[in-house]
């Protein structure tokens, strides 16, 4: 009996061992370990943003605007972020809260609710604005989405609690893991409102999950269903995912900013951190009303070159966040060499408007060197369009920003938004938006 059990155990052990040995290559291919070794970055050649698909060279701005730019935009629409629908929703904006004496009197706080349907049912987006009171003329504004609800960006107790945040956090709230009171101002280290207001700029922010909750539900919630054609239940392989939806939200906020007489909508700097930096780049690429775009630690799928496969790769981003991109993007996972484009081309779509890419030294997952090279390789397009492009050949030292039409810095520290980052963005905006 004992012998029989032992024999069976040995057999089970042997079969499991064999299974592990045989399946290791497959498991490894599905979940490769991130590469952080510069020497292990594969050799690659970047597609030239100034060479047409058919091989012709782009030699002047008119060939860029008429031929190459539309070509590149179409590649990103079809292969990466998915097409943004052109259908216009019957959107209305309503000022739902106003305080002319906010932040101790230095600012006016407004909350503007955007209703996406005529009967005001369905998702709504709330834009929280702080505008400097001391300015007599229309003010330039930083537009940036937030991760945790508008009430988290500052302890100001008059800010409404974000409704969609309440819905998404229901379970945790019930279990007492999060309290509404504790969440107020919890992200304020990333939003130095007083500093921005003192420098004469306004801030506009939206909770990103107002537009599309950030989980893979087959696009049944958020704004996607508002665009489905009869019978359609999910986006097609070349139609937008969540990043496309957030980018759309940035543009709808711009629709409002254009109507606000306190704001100079020709001087709106779009800023986004991390996944919201990816969305900001995509919004800035599609919507040329944004005068400036700032990518804070946007990493893979943002400013970092994918072909380097350093830190986060296309395979891993698609595995963990399958809803961020369009389905056509899946084929590039663990297959970066087959990409007919790379992220420098996304950045080139922002040209000649000032673009700032920021990295953090410890944020290796986002590949700081890849972000730097993304910016560097967009420079030729900026120069073709008559600007000074990116005035650096090597990555600058930490804490030493480059302020050409393409700006860049790497700062010490982690994946985050810090006062140093904001100080650089304010200096960059002073230089390029106050000319
Ligand atoms: C994850 C993800 C990144 C993303 C980041 C963020 O780390 O892998 O691609 O940028 O989340 O949005 O904070």
Coordinates of N, CA, C and O in Angstrom, one line a residue, residues 67-222:
X67 N 1.1 65.3 -47.0 CA 1.3 63.9 -47.3 C 1.7 63.0 -46.0 O 1.1 62.1 -45.7
X68 N 2.9 63.4 -45.4 CA 3.4 62.5 -44.4 C 2.6 62.6 -43.1 O 2.4 61.6 -42.5
X69 N 2.3 63.8 -42.7 CA 1.5 63.9 -41.4 C 0.2 63.0 -41.4 O 0.0 62.2 -40.5
X70 N -0.6 63.2 -42.5 CA -1.8 62.4 -42.5 C -1.5 60.9 -42.5 O -2.2 60.1 -41.9
X71 N -0.4 60.5 -43.2 CA 0.0 59.1 -43.2 C 0.3 58.6 -41.8 O -0.1 57.5 -41.4
X72 N 1.1 59.4 -41.1 CA 1.5 58.9 -39.7 C 0.3 58.9 -38.8 O 0.1 58.0 -38.0
X73 N -0.6 59.9 -38.9 CA -1.8 59.9 -38.1 C -2.6 58.7 -38.3 O -3.1 58.0 -37.4
X74 N -2.7 58.3 -39.6 CA -3.5 57.1 -39.9 C -2.9 55.8 -39.4 O -3.6 55.0 -38.9
X75 N -1.6 55.8 -39.3 CA -0.9 54.6 -38.8 C -1.3 54.5 -37.3 O -1.7 53.4 -36.8
X76 N -1.2 55.6 -36.5 CA -1.5 55.5 -35.1 C -3.0 55.2 -34.9 O -3.4 54.5 -33.9
X77 N -3.8 55.7 -35.8 CA -5.3 55.4 -35.7 C -5.5 53.9 -35.9 O -6.3 53.3 -35.2
X78 N -4.9 53.4 -36.9 CA -5.3 52.0 -37.3 C -4.5 51.0 -36.5 O -5.1 49.9 -36.2
X79 N -3.3 51.3 -36.1 CA -2.5 50.3 -35.5 C -2.3 50.4 -34.0 O -1.9 49.4 -33.3
X80 N -2.6 51.5 -33.4 CA -2.2 51.7 -32.0 C -3.4 52.1 -31.1 O -4.0 51.4 -30.3
X81 N -3.8 53.4 -31.2 CA -4.8 53.9 -30.3 C -6.3 53.6 -30.8 O -7.2 53.7 -30.1
X82 N -6.4 53.4 -32.1 CA -7.7 53.2 -32.7 C -8.3 54.5 -33.1 O -8.0 55.6 -32.6
X83 N -9.2 54.4 -34.1 CA -9.8 55.7 -34.6 C -10.8 56.3 -33.6 O -11.5 55.5 -33.0
X84 N -10.7 57.6 -33.5 CA -11.7 58.3 -32.7 C -12.9 58.6 -33.5 O -12.8 59.1 -34.6
X85 N -14.1 58.3 -33.1 CA -15.3 58.5 -33.9 C -15.5 60.0 -34.2 O -15.1 60.9 -33.4
X86 N -16.0 60.3 -35.4 CA -16.2 61.7 -35.7 C -17.5 62.2 -35.4 O -17.8 63.4 -35.4
X87 N -18.5 61.3 -35.0 CA -19.8 61.7 -34.7 C -19.8 62.7 -33.5 O -19.0 62.6 -32.6
X88 N -20.6 63.8 -33.7 CA -20.6 64.8 -32.6 C -21.8 64.5 -31.7 O -22.9 64.3 -32.1
X89 N -21.5 64.5 -30.4 CA -22.6 64.3 -29.4 C -23.2 65.6 -29.1 O -22.6 66.6 -29.2
X90 N -24.5 65.6 -28.6 CA -25.2 66.8 -28.2 C -24.7 67.3 -26.9 O -25.5 67.3 -25.9
X91 N -23.4 67.7 -26.8 CA -22.9 68.0 -25.5 C -23.3 69.4 -25.0 O -23.3 70.4 -25.8
X92 N -23.6 69.5 -23.7 CA -23.9 70.9 -23.1 C -23.0 71.0 -21.9 O -22.7 70.1 -21.2
X93 N -22.7 72.3 -21.6 CA -21.8 72.6 -20.5 C -22.6 73.5 -19.5 O -23.3 74.4 -19.9
X94 N -22.5 73.2 -18.2 CA -23.2 74.0 -17.2 C -22.2 74.3 -16.1 O -21.5 73.4 -15.6
X95 N -22.2 75.6 -15.7 CA -21.3 75.9 -14.5 C -22.1 75.5 -13.3 O -23.1 76.0 -13.0
X96 N -21.5 74.5 -12.6 CA -22.3 73.9 -11.5 C -21.8 74.3 -10.1 O -22.4 74.0 -9.1
X97 N -20.7 75.1 -10.1 CA -20.2 75.6 -8.8 C -19.2 76.8 -9.2 O -18.5 76.7 -10.1
X98 N -19.3 77.8 -8.4 CA -18.4 79.0 -8.6 C -18.0 79.7 -7.3 O -18.9 79.9 -6.5
X99 N -16.7 79.9 -7.1 CA -16.3 80.6 -5.9 C -15.2 81.6 -6.4 O -14.1 81.2 -6.8
X100 N -15.5 82.9 -6.3 CA -14.6 83.9 -6.8 C -13.5 84.2 -5.8 O -12.6 85.0 -6.0
X101 N -13.6 83.5 -4.6 CA -12.6 83.8 -3.5 C -11.9 82.5 -3.0 O -11.8 82.3 -1.8
X102 N -11.5 81.8 -4.0 CA -10.9 80.5 -3.6 C -9.4 80.6 -3.2 O -8.8 81.6 -3.5
X103 N -8.9 79.6 -2.6 CA -7.5 79.6 -2.2 C -7.1 80.9 -1.5 O -6.1 81.5 -1.8
X104 N -7.9 81.3 -0.5 CA -7.6 82.5 0.2 C -7.7 83.7 -0.6 O -7.1 84.8 -0.3
X105 N -8.4 83.7 -1.7 CA -8.7 84.9 -2.5 C -7.8 85.0 -3.7 O -8.1 85.9 -4.5
X106 N -6.8 84.2 -3.9 CA -6.0 84.3 -5.1 C -6.6 83.8 -6.4 O -6.1 84.0 -7.4
X107 N -7.6 83.0 -6.2 CA -8.1 82.3 -7.4 C -9.7 82.2 -7.5 O -10.3 82.4 -6.4
X108 N -10.2 82.0 -8.7 CA -11.6 81.7 -8.8 C -11.7 80.2 -9.2 O -10.9 79.7 -10.0
X109 N -12.5 79.5 -8.4 CA -12.8 78.1 -8.7 C -14.1 77.9 -9.4 O -15.1 78.5 -9.0
X110 N -14.1 77.2 -10.5 CA -15.3 76.9 -11.2 C -15.4 75.4 -11.3 O -14.4 74.7 -11.5
X111 N -16.6 74.9 -11.3 CA -16.8 73.5 -11.8 C -17.8 73.5 -12.9 O -18.9 74.1 -12.8
X112 N -17.4 72.9 -14.0 CA -18.2 72.9 -15.2 C -18.6 71.5 -15.5 O -17.7 70.6 -15.6
X113 N -19.9 71.2 -15.5 CA -20.3 69.8 -15.9 C -20.6 69.7 -17.3 O -21.4 70.6 -17.9
X114 N -20.0 68.7 -18.0 CA -20.3 68.5 -19.4 C -21.2 67.3 -19.5 O -20.9 66.2 -19.0
X115 N -22.4 67.5 -20.0 CA -23.4 66.4 -20.2 C -23.2 65.9 -21.7 O -23.2 66.7 -22.6
X116 N -23.1 64.6 -21.8 CA -22.8 64.0 -23.1 C -24.1 63.7 -23.9 O -24.0 63.3 -25.1
X117 N -25.2 63.7 -23.2 CA -26.5 63.3 -23.9 C -27.5 64.5 -23.7 O -27.4 65.2 -22.8
X118 N -28.4 64.6 -24.7 CA -29.4 65.7 -24.6 C -30.2 65.6 -23.4 O -30.5 66.7 -22.8
X119 N -30.6 64.4 -22.9 CA -31.4 64.3 -21.7 C -30.6 64.3 -20.4 O -31.1 64.0 -19.3
X120 N -29.3 64.5 -20.6 CA -28.3 64.6 -19.4 C -28.2 63.3 -18.7 O -27.7 63.2 -17.5
X121 N -28.7 62.2 -19.3 CA -28.5 60.9 -18.6 C -27.1 60.4 -19.1 O -26.4 61.0 -19.9
X122 N -26.6 59.3 -18.5 CA -25.3 58.7 -19.0 C -24.2 59.4 -18.3 O -24.3 60.2 -17.4
X123 N -22.9 59.1 -18.8 CA -21.8 59.7 -18.1 C -21.7 61.2 -18.3 O -22.1 61.8 -19.3
X124 N -21.2 61.8 -17.2 CA -20.9 63.3 -17.3 C -19.4 63.5 -16.9 O -18.9 62.7 -16.2
X125 N -18.9 64.6 -17.4 CA -17.5 64.9 -17.1 C -17.5 66.3 -16.4 O -18.1 67.2 -16.8
X126 N -16.8 66.3 -15.2 CA -16.8 67.6 -14.5 C -15.4 68.2 -14.6 O -14.4 67.5 -14.4
X127 N -15.3 69.4 -15.1 CA -14.0 70.1 -15.3 C -13.9 71.1 -14.1 O -14.8 71.9 -13.9
X128 N -12.9 70.8 -13.3 CA -12.6 71.7 -12.2 C -11.5 72.7 -12.6 O -10.5 72.4 -13.1
X129 N -11.8 74.0 -12.4 CA -10.9 75.1 -12.9 C -10.5 76.0 -11.7 O -11.4 76.3 -10.9
X130 N -9.2 76.3 -11.7 CA -8.8 77.4 -10.8 C -8.1 78.4 -11.6 O -7.2 78.1 -12.4
X131 N -8.6 79.6 -11.6 CA -8.0 80.7 -12.4 C -7.5 81.8 -11.6 O -8.1 82.2 -10.6
X132 N -6.3 82.4 -11.9 CA -5.7 83.4 -11.1 C -6.5 84.7 -11.1 O -6.9 85.2 -12.2
X133 N -6.8 85.3 -9.9 CA -7.6 86.5 -9.8 C -6.8 87.7 -10.2 O -7.4 88.7 -10.7
X134 N -5.5 87.7 -10.0 CA -4.7 88.9 -10.3 C -4.6 89.3 -11.7 O -4.3 90.5 -12.1
X135 N -4.8 88.4 -12.6 CA -4.6 88.6 -14.1 C -5.8 89.4 -14.6 O -7.0 89.1 -14.3
X136 N -5.6 90.5 -15.4 CA -6.7 91.3 -15.9 C -7.1 90.8 -17.3 O -8.3 91.0 -17.7
X137 N -6.2 90.1 -18.0 CA -6.6 89.6 -19.3 C -6.8 88.1 -19.3 O -6.6 87.5 -18.2
X138 N -7.2 87.5 -20.4 CA -7.5 86.1 -20.5 C -6.2 85.3 -20.1 O -5.1 85.6 -20.5
X139 N -6.4 84.2 -19.3 CA -5.2 83.5 -18.8 C -4.9 82.3 -19.6 O -5.8 81.6 -20.1
X140 N -3.6 81.9 -19.7 CA -3.3 80.6 -20.2 C -3.5 79.5 -19.2 O -3.5 79.8 -18.0
X141 N -3.8 78.4 -19.6 CA -4.3 77.3 -18.7 C -3.5 76.0 -19.0 O -3.2 75.6 -20.1
X142 N -3.2 75.3 -17.9 CA -2.7 73.9 -18.0 C -4.0 73.0 -17.9 O -4.7 73.1 -16.9
X143 N -4.2 72.1 -18.8 CA -5.3 71.2 -18.8 C -4.6 69.8 -18.5 O -3.8 69.3 -19.3
X144 N -5.1 69.2 -17.4 CA -4.5 67.9 -17.1 C -5.5 67.0 -16.4 O -6.2 67.5 -15.5
X145 N -5.6 65.7 -16.8 CA -6.6 64.9 -16.1 C -5.9 64.4 -14.8 O -4.7 64.4 -14.6
X146 N -6.8 64.0 -13.8 CA -6.3 63.5 -12.6 C -6.7 62.0 -12.4 O -7.7 61.6 -13.0
X147 N -6.0 61.3 -11.5 CA -6.2 59.8 -11.4 C -7.3 59.5 -10.3 O -7.8 58.4 -10.3
X148 N -7.6 60.4 -9.4 CA -8.4 59.9 -8.2 C -9.6 60.7 -7.9 O -10.1 60.7 -6.8
X149 N -10.0 61.6 -8.8 CA -11.2 62.5 -8.5 C -10.8 63.9 -8.3 O -9.7 64.1 -7.7
X150 N -11.6 64.8 -8.7 CA -11.2 66.3 -8.6 C -11.0 66.7 -7.1 O -10.2 67.5 -6.9
X151 N -11.7 66.0 -6.2 CA -11.6 66.4 -4.8 C -10.3 66.0 -4.2 O -10.0 66.4 -3.1
X152 N -9.4 65.2 -5.0 CA -8.2 64.8 -4.4 C -7.0 65.8 -4.7 O -6.0 65.6 -4.2
X153 N -7.3 66.7 -5.6 CA -6.1 67.5 -6.1 C -5.8 68.6 -5.1 O -4.7 69.2 -5.2
X154 N -6.7 68.9 -4.1 CA -6.4 70.0 -3.2 C -7.3 69.8 -2.0 O -8.5 69.4 -2.2
X155 N -6.9 70.2 -0.8 CA -7.8 70.0 0.4 C -9.0 70.9 0.4 O -9.9 70.8 1.3
X156 N -9.1 71.9 -0.5 CA -10.2 72.8 -0.6 C -11.5 72.1 -0.4 O -11.9 71.3 -1.3
X157 N -12.2 72.3 0.7 CA -13.4 71.4 1.0 C -14.6 71.8 0.2 O -15.6 71.1 0.3
X158 N -14.5 72.8 -0.6 CA -15.6 73.2 -1.5 C -15.6 72.4 -2.8 O -16.6 72.5 -3.5
X159 N -14.6 71.7 -3.1 CA -14.6 70.9 -4.3 C -15.5 69.8 -4.2 O -15.6 69.1 -3.2
X160 N -16.4 69.6 -5.2 CA -17.3 68.5 -5.2 C -16.6 67.1 -5.2 O -15.6 67.0 -5.8
X161 N -17.2 66.2 -4.5 CA -16.7 64.8 -4.5 C -17.1 64.2 -5.9 O -18.2 64.3 -6.3
X162 N -16.1 63.7 -6.6 CA -16.4 63.2 -7.9 C -17.3 62.0 -7.9 O -17.1 61.0 -7.2
X163 N -18.4 62.1 -8.6 CA -19.5 61.1 -8.6 C -19.0 59.8 -9.1 O -19.3 58.7 -8.5
X164 N -18.3 59.8 -10.2 CA -17.9 58.5 -10.8 C -16.9 57.8 -9.9 O -16.8 56.6 -9.9
X165 N -16.1 58.6 -9.2 CA -15.1 58.1 -8.2 C -15.9 57.3 -7.2 O -15.6 56.2 -6.8
X166 N -17.0 58.0 -6.7 CA -17.8 57.3 -5.7 C -18.3 56.0 -6.2 O -18.3 55.0 -5.5
X167 N -18.8 56.0 -7.4 CA -19.4 54.8 -8.0 C -18.3 53.7 -8.1 O -18.5 52.5 -7.7
X168 N -17.1 54.1 -8.6 CA -16.1 53.1 -8.8 C -15.5 52.6 -7.5 O -15.2 51.4 -7.3
X169 N -15.5 53.4 -6.5 CA -14.9 53.0 -5.2 C -15.9 52.5 -4.2 O -15.6 52.2 -3.1
X170 N -17.2 52.3 -4.6 CA -18.2 51.8 -3.8 C -17.8 50.8 -2.7 O -18.0 50.9 -1.5
X171 N -17.3 49.7 -3.3 CA -16.9 48.5 -2.5 C -16.0 48.9 -1.3 O -16.2 48.6 -0.2
X172 N -14.9 49.6 -1.7 CA -13.9 50.0 -0.7 C -14.5 50.9 0.3 O -14.2 50.9 1.5
X173 N -15.4 51.8 -0.1 CA -16.0 52.7 0.8 C -16.9 52.0 1.8 O -16.9 52.3 3.0
X174 N -17.6 51.0 1.3 CA -18.5 50.2 2.1 C -17.7 49.4 3.2 O -18.0 49.4 4.4
X175 N -16.5 48.9 2.8 CA -15.7 48.2 3.7 C -14.9 49.1 4.6 O -14.1 48.6 5.4
X176 N -14.9 50.4 4.3 CA -14.2 51.3 5.2 C -12.7 51.4 4.8 O -11.9 52.0 5.5
X177 N -12.4 50.9 3.6 CA -10.9 51.0 3.2 C -10.6 52.4 2.8 O -9.4 52.8 2.9
X178 N -11.6 53.1 2.3 CA -11.3 54.5 1.9 C -12.4 55.3 2.5 O -13.5 54.9 2.6
X179 N -12.1 56.5 3.0 CA -13.2 57.4 3.4 C -13.2 58.6 2.5 O -12.1 59.0 2.0
X180 N -14.3 59.2 2.3 CA -14.4 60.3 1.5 C -13.6 61.4 2.1 O -12.8 62.1 1.3
X181 N -13.6 61.6 3.4 CA -12.9 62.7 4.0 C -11.4 62.5 3.8 O -10.7 63.5 3.5
X182 N -10.9 61.3 4.0 CA -9.4 61.1 3.8 C -9.0 61.3 2.4 O -7.8 61.6 2.1
X183 N -9.9 61.1 1.4 CA -9.5 61.2 0.0 C -9.3 62.6 -0.4 O -8.6 62.9 -1.3
X184 N -10.0 63.6 0.3 CA -9.8 65.0 -0.1 C -8.4 65.4 0.0 O -7.7 65.2 1.0
X185 N -7.9 66.0 -1.1 CA -6.5 66.5 -1.1 C -5.4 65.4 -1.1 O -4.3 65.8 -1.1
X186 N -5.8 64.1 -1.3 CA -4.8 63.1 -1.1 C -3.8 63.1 -2.3 O -2.8 62.5 -2.2
X187 N -4.1 63.7 -3.4 CA -3.2 63.8 -4.5 C -2.5 65.2 -4.6 O -2.0 65.5 -5.7
X188 N -2.7 66.0 -3.6 CA -2.3 67.4 -3.7 C -0.8 67.6 -4.0 O -0.4 68.6 -4.5
X189 N 0.0 66.6 -3.6 CA 1.5 66.9 -3.9 C 1.8 67.0 -5.4 O 2.8 67.5 -5.8
X190 N 0.8 66.4 -6.2 CA 1.0 66.5 -7.6 C 0.4 67.7 -8.3 O 0.5 67.9 -9.5
X191 N -0.3 68.5 -7.4 CA -1.0 69.7 -8.0 C -0.7 71.0 -7.2 O -1.5 71.4 -6.4
X192 N 0.5 71.6 -7.4 CA 0.8 72.8 -6.6 C 0.1 74.0 -7.1 O 0.6 74.9 -7.8
X193 N -1.2 74.0 -6.8 CA -2.1 75.0 -7.3 C -1.7 76.4 -7.0 O -1.6 77.3 -7.9
X194 N -1.3 76.7 -5.8 CA -0.9 78.0 -5.4 C 0.3 78.5 -6.2 O 0.3 79.6 -6.7
X195 N 1.3 77.6 -6.4 CA 2.5 78.0 -7.2 C 2.1 78.3 -8.7 O 2.5 79.3 -9.3
X196 N 1.2 77.5 -9.2 CA 0.8 77.7 -10.6 C 0.0 79.0 -10.8 O 0.2 79.8 -11.7
X197 N -0.9 79.3 -9.8 CA -1.7 80.5 -9.8 C -0.8 81.7 -9.7 O -1.0 82.7 -10.4
X198 N 0.1 81.7 -8.7 CA 1.0 82.8 -8.5 C 1.8 83.1 -9.8 O 2.2 84.3 -10.0
X199 N 2.1 82.1 -10.6 CA 2.8 82.4 -11.9 C 1.9 82.9 -13.0 O 2.3 83.1 -14.1
X200 N 0.6 83.0 -12.7 CA -0.3 83.6 -13.7 C -1.0 82.6 -14.6 O -1.6 83.0 -15.6
X201 N -1.0 81.3 -14.3 CA -1.6 80.3 -15.1 C -2.8 79.8 -14.4 O -2.9 79.7 -13.1
X202 N -3.8 79.3 -15.1 CA -4.9 78.6 -14.6 C -4.7 77.1 -14.7 O -3.8 76.7 -15.4
X203 N -5.5 76.4 -14.0 CA -5.5 74.9 -14.1 C -6.9 74.4 -14.3 O -7.8 74.9 -13.7
X204 N -7.0 73.4 -15.3 CA -8.3 72.8 -15.5 C -8.0 71.3 -15.4 O -7.1 70.8 -16.0
X205 N -8.9 70.6 -14.6 CA -8.6 69.2 -14.5 C -9.9 68.4 -14.5 O -11.0 68.9 -14.1
X206 N -9.8 67.1 -14.9 CA -11.0 66.2 -15.1 C -10.6 64.9 -14.5 O -9.4 64.5 -14.7
X207 N -11.5 64.2 -13.8 CA -11.2 62.8 -13.4 C -11.3 61.9 -14.6 O -12.4 61.9 -15.2
X208 N -10.2 61.2 -14.9 CA -10.2 60.5 -16.2 C -11.3 59.4 -16.3 O -11.8 59.2 -17.4
X209 N -11.7 58.8 -15.2 CA -12.7 57.8 -15.3 C -14.1 58.3 -15.5 O -15.0 57.5 -15.6
X210 N -14.2 59.6 -15.5 CA -15.5 60.2 -15.9 C -15.8 59.8 -17.3 O -16.9 59.7 -17.8
X211 N -14.7 59.7 -18.1 CA -14.8 59.5 -19.5 C -14.9 58.0 -19.8 O -15.8 57.5 -20.5
X212 N -14.0 57.2 -19.2 CA -14.1 55.8 -19.4 C -13.4 55.1 -18.2 O -12.2 55.3 -18.0
X213 N -14.2 54.4 -17.4 CA -13.6 53.7 -16.2 C -12.4 52.8 -16.7 O -12.6 52.1 -17.8
X214 N -11.4 52.7 -15.9 CA -10.1 52.1 -16.4 C -10.1 50.6 -16.1 O -9.2 50.2 -15.3
X215 N -11.0 49.8 -16.6 CA -10.9 48.4 -16.5 C -11.5 47.8 -17.8 O -12.3 48.4 -18.5
X216 N -11.1 46.5 -18.0 CA -11.5 45.9 -19.2 C -12.9 45.2 -19.1 O -13.0 44.1 -18.6
X217 N -13.9 46.0 -19.5 CA -15.3 45.4 -19.4 C -15.9 45.3 -20.8 O -17.1 45.3 -21.0
X218 N -15.0 45.2 -21.8 CA -15.5 45.1 -23.2 C -16.2 46.4 -23.7 O -17.0 46.4 -24.5
X219 N -15.8 47.5 -23.0 CA -16.4 48.9 -23.4 C -17.9 49.0 -23.3 O -18.5 49.4 -24.2
X220 N -18.4 48.5 -22.2 CA -19.9 48.6 -22.0 C -20.2 49.9 -21.2 O -21.3 50.4 -21.2
X221 N -19.2 50.4 -20.4 CA -19.5 51.6 -19.6 C -18.7 52.8 -20.3 O -18.2 52.6 -21.4
X222 N -18.7 54.0 -19.6 CA -18.0 55.1 -20.2 C -18.7 55.6 -21.5 O -19.9 55.3 -21.7

